[in-house]
mmCIF file of C-alpha atoms in Angstrom:
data_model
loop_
_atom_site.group_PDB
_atom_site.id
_atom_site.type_symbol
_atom_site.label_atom_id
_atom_site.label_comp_id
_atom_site.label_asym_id
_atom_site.label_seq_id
_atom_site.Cartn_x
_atom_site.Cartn_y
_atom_site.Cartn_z
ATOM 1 C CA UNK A 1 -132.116 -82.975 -14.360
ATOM 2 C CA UNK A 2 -131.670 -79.683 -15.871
ATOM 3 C CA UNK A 3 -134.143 -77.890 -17.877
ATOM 4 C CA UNK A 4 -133.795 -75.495 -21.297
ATOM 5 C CA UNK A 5 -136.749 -73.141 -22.310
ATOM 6 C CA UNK A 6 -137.263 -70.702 -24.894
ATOM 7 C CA UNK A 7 -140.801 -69.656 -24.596
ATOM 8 C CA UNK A 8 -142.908 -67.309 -27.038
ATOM 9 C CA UNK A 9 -141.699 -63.768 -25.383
ATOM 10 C CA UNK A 10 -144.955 -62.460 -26.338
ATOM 11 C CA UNK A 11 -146.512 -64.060 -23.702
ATOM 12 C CA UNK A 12 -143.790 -65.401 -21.274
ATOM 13 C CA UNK A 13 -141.723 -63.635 -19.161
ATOM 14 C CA UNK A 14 -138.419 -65.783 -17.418
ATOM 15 C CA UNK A 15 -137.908 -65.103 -13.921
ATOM 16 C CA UNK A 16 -133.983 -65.468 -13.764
ATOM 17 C CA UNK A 17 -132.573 -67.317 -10.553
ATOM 18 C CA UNK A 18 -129.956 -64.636 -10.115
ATOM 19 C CA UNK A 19 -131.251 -61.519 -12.350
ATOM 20 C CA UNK A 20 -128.911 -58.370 -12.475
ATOM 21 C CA UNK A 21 -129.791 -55.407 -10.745
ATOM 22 C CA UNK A 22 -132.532 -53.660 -11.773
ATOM 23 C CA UNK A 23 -133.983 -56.296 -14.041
ATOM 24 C CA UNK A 24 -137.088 -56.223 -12.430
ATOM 25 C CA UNK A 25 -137.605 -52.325 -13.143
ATOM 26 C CA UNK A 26 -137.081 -52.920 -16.838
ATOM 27 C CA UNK A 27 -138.648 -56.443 -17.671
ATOM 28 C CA UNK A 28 -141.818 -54.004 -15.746
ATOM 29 C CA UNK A 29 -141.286 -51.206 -18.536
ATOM 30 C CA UNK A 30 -140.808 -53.219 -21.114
ATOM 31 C CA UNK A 31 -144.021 -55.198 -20.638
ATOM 32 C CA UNK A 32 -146.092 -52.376 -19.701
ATOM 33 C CA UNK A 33 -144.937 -51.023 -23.404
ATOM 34 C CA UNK A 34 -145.636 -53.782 -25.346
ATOM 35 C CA UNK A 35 -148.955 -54.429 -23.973
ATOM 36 C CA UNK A 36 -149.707 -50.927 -24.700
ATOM 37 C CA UNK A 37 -150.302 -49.703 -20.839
ATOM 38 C CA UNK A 38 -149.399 -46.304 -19.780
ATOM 39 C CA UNK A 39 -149.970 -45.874 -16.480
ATOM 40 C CA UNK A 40 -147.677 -46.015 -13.823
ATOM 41 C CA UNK A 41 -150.182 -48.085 -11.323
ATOM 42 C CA UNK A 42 -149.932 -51.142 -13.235
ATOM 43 C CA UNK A 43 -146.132 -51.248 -13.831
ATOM 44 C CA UNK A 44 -145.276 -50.403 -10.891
ATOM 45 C CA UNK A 45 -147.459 -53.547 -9.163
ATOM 46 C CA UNK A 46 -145.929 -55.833 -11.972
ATOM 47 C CA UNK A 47 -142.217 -54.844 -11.287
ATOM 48 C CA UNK A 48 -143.481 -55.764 -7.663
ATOM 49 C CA UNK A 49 -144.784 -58.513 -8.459
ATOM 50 C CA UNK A 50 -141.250 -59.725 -10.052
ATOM 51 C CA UNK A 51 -139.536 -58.722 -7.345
ATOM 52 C CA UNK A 52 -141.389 -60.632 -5.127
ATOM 53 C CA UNK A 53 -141.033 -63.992 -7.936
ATOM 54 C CA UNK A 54 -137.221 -63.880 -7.771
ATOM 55 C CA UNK A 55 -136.656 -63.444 -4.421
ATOM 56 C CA UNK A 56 -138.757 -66.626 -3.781
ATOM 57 C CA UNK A 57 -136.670 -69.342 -2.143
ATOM 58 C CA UNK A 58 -136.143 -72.162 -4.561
ATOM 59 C CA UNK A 59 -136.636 -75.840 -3.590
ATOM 60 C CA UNK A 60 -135.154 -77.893 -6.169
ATOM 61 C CA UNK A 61 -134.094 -77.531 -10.017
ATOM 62 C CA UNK A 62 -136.535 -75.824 -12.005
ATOM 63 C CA UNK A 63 -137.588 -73.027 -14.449
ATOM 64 C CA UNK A 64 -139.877 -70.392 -13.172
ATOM 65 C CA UNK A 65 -141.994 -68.117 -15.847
ATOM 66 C CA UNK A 66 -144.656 -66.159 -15.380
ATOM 67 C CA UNK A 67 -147.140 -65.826 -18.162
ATOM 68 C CA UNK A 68 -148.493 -62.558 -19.329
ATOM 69 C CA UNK A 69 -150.481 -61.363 -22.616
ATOM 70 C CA UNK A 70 -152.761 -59.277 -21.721
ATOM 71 C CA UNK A 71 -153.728 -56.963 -19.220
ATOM 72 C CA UNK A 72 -157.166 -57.837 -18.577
ATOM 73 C CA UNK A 73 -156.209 -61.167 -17.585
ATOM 74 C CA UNK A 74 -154.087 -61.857 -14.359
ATOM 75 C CA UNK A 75 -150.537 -63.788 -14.546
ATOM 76 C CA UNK A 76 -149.458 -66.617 -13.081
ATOM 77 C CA UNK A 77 -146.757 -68.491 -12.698
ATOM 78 C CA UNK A 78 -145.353 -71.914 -13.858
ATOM 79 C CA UNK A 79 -142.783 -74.091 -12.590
ATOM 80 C CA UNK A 80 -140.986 -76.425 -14.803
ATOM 81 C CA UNK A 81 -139.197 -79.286 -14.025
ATOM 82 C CA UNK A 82 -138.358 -82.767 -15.826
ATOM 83 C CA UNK A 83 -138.773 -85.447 -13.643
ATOM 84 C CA UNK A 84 -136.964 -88.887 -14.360
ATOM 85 C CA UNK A 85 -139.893 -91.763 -14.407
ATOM 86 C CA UNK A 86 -139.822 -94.846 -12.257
ATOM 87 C CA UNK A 87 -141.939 -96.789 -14.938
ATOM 88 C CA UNK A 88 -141.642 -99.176 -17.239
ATOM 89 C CA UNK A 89 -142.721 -97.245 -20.095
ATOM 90 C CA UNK A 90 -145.739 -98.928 -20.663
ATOM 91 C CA UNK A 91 -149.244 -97.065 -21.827
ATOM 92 C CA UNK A 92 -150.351 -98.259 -18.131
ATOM 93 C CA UNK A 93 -146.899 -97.361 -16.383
ATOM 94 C CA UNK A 94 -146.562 -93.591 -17.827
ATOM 95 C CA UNK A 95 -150.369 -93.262 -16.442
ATOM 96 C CA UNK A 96 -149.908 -94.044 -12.934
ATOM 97 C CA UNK A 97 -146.664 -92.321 -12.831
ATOM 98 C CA UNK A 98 -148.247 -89.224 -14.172
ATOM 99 C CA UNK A 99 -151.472 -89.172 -12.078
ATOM 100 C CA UNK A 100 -149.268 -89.917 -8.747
ATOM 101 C CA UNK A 101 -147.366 -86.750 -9.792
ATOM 102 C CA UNK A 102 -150.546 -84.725 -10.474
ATOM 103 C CA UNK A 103 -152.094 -86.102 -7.012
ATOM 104 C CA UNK A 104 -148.644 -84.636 -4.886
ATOM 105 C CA UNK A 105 -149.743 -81.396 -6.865
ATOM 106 C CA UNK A 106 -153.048 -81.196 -6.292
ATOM 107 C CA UNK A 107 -154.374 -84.249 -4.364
ATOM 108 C CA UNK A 108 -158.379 -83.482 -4.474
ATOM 109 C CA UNK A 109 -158.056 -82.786 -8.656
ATOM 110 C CA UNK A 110 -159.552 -85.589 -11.140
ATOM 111 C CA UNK A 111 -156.774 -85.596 -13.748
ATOM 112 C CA UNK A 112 -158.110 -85.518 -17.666
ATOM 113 C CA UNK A 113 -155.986 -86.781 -20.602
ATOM 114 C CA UNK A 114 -154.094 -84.712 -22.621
ATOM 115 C CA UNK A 115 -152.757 -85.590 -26.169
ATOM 116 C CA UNK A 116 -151.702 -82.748 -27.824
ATOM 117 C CA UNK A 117 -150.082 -84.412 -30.632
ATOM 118 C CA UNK A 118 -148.132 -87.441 -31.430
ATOM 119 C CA UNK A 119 -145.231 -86.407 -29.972
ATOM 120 C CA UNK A 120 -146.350 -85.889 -26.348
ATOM 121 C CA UNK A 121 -149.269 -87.550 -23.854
ATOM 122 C CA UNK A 122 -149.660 -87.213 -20.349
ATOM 123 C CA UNK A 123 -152.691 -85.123 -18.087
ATOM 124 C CA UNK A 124 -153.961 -81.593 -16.396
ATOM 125 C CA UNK A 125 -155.719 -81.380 -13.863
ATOM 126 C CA UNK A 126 -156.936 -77.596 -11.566
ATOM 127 C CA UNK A 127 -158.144 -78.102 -8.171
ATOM 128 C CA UNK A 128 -159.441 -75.767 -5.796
ATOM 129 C CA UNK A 129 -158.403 -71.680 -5.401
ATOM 130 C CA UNK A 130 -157.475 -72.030 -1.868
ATOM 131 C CA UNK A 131 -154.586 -74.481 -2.324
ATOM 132 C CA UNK A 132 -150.934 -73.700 -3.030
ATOM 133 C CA UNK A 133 -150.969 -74.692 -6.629
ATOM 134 C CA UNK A 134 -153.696 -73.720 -8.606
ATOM 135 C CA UNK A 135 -153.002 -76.270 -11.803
ATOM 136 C CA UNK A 136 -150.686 -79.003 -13.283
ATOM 137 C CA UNK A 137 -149.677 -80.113 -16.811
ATOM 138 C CA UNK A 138 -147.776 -83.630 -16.373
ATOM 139 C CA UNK A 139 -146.564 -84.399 -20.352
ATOM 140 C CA UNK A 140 -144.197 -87.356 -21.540
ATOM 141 C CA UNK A 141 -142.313 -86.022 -24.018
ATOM 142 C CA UNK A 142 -140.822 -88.075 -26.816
ATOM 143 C CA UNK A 143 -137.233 -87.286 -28.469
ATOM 144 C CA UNK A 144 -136.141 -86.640 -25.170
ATOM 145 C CA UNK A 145 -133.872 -88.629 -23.357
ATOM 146 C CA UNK A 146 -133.349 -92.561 -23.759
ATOM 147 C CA UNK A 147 -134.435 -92.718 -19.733
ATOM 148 C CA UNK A 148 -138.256 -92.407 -19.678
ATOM 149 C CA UNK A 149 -139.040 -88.002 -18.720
ATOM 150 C CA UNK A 150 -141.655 -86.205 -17.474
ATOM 151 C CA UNK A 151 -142.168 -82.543 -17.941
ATOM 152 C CA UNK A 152 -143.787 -81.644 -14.879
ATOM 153 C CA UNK A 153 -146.054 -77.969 -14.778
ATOM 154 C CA UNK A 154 -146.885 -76.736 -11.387
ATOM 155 C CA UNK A 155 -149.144 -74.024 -12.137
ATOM 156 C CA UNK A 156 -149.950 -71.187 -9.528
ATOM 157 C CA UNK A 157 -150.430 -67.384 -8.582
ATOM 158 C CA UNK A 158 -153.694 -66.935 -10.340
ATOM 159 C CA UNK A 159 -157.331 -69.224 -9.786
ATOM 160 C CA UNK A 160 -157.900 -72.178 -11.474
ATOM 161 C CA UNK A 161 -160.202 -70.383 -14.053
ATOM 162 C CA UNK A 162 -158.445 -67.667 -15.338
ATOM 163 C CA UNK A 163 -154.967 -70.468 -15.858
ATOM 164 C CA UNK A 164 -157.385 -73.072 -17.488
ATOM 165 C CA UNK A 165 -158.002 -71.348 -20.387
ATOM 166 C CA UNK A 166 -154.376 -70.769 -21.437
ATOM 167 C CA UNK A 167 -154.077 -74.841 -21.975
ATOM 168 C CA UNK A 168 -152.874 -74.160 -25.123
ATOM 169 C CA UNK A 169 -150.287 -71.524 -24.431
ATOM 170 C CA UNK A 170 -148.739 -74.308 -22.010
ATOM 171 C CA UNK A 171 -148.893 -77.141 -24.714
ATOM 172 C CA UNK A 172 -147.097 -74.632 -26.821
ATOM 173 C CA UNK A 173 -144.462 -73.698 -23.887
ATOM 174 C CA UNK A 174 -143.997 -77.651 -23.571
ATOM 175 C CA UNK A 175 -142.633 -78.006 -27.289
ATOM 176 C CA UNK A 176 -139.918 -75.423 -26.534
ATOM 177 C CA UNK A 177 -138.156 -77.819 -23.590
ATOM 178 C CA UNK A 178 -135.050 -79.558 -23.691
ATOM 179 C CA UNK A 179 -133.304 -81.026 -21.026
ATOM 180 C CA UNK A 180 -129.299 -79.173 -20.343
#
């Protein structure tokens, strides 16, 4: 399934499958500009940085953004992807389905609930720094499609304790999805 985002641009950046030349140079400038930073050090290691993001191989259908706000605070990088459940729909069902796709994620991670409003429910969960993925958001979104969905967060490129804080900012990224 396909996957729409419009993020807060404030804070997310959108690393295009197939960006035009040069997109990395600019998208560097003008982040470095609106977060105030002058030196050429840091924009040059963040157009690097996006370089290196979009010439990643990509394994499956999903969106890739990297979140940014401030320069004290490292990026990182989250995947999105809907996932079609296999559940009944149940209170029970959505659990289990959710927690078996935080556990391919991040198998040694104790998921904790997440019910950020009436709208959505589902679990996060951050493991260890040494792992591939550093964090996961698992959300069952209602309005979206009649078949049950799960918008699925792989969260990565910065430690578990710098992303954690930023729960919010990826509650708020979840209300801007729509499947395509």
């Amino acid at each position: 399934m396909q996957i729409a985002v419009t993020p807060d641009p404030q804070r997310w950046v959108i690393i295009p499958p197939f960006p035009p030349p040069g997109w990395a140079r600019e998208e560097a400038r003008h982040r470095s500009a609106h977060l105030g930073v002058t030196g050429p050090q840091w924009r040059s290691e963040l157009e690097s940085l996006l370089d290196e993001l979009q010439a990643m191989e990509r394994q499956g259908r999903f969106a890739r953004l990297m979140h940014i706000d401030d320069v004290a605070n490292p990026p990182f990088v989250v995947d999105l992807s809907l996932e079609i459940a296999g559940d009944d729909g149940s209170k029970e069902g959505r659990r289990a389905t959710q927690r078996a796709l935080i556990a391919t994620m991040i198998p040694e991670a104790e998921p904790t609930r997440l019910r950020p409003g009436h709208d959505m429910a589902g679990f996060s969960a951050f493991g260890e720094d040494s792992g591939a993925t550093q964090g996961a958001v698992v959300l069952r979104l209602a309005g979206l499609p009649t078949v049950p969905v799960d918008l699925v967060m792989r969260l990565w490129g910065a430690s578990a304790t710098s992303i954690a804080p930023h729960l919010e900012d990826l509650v708020e990224l979840a209300r801007q999805v729509a499947p395509v």
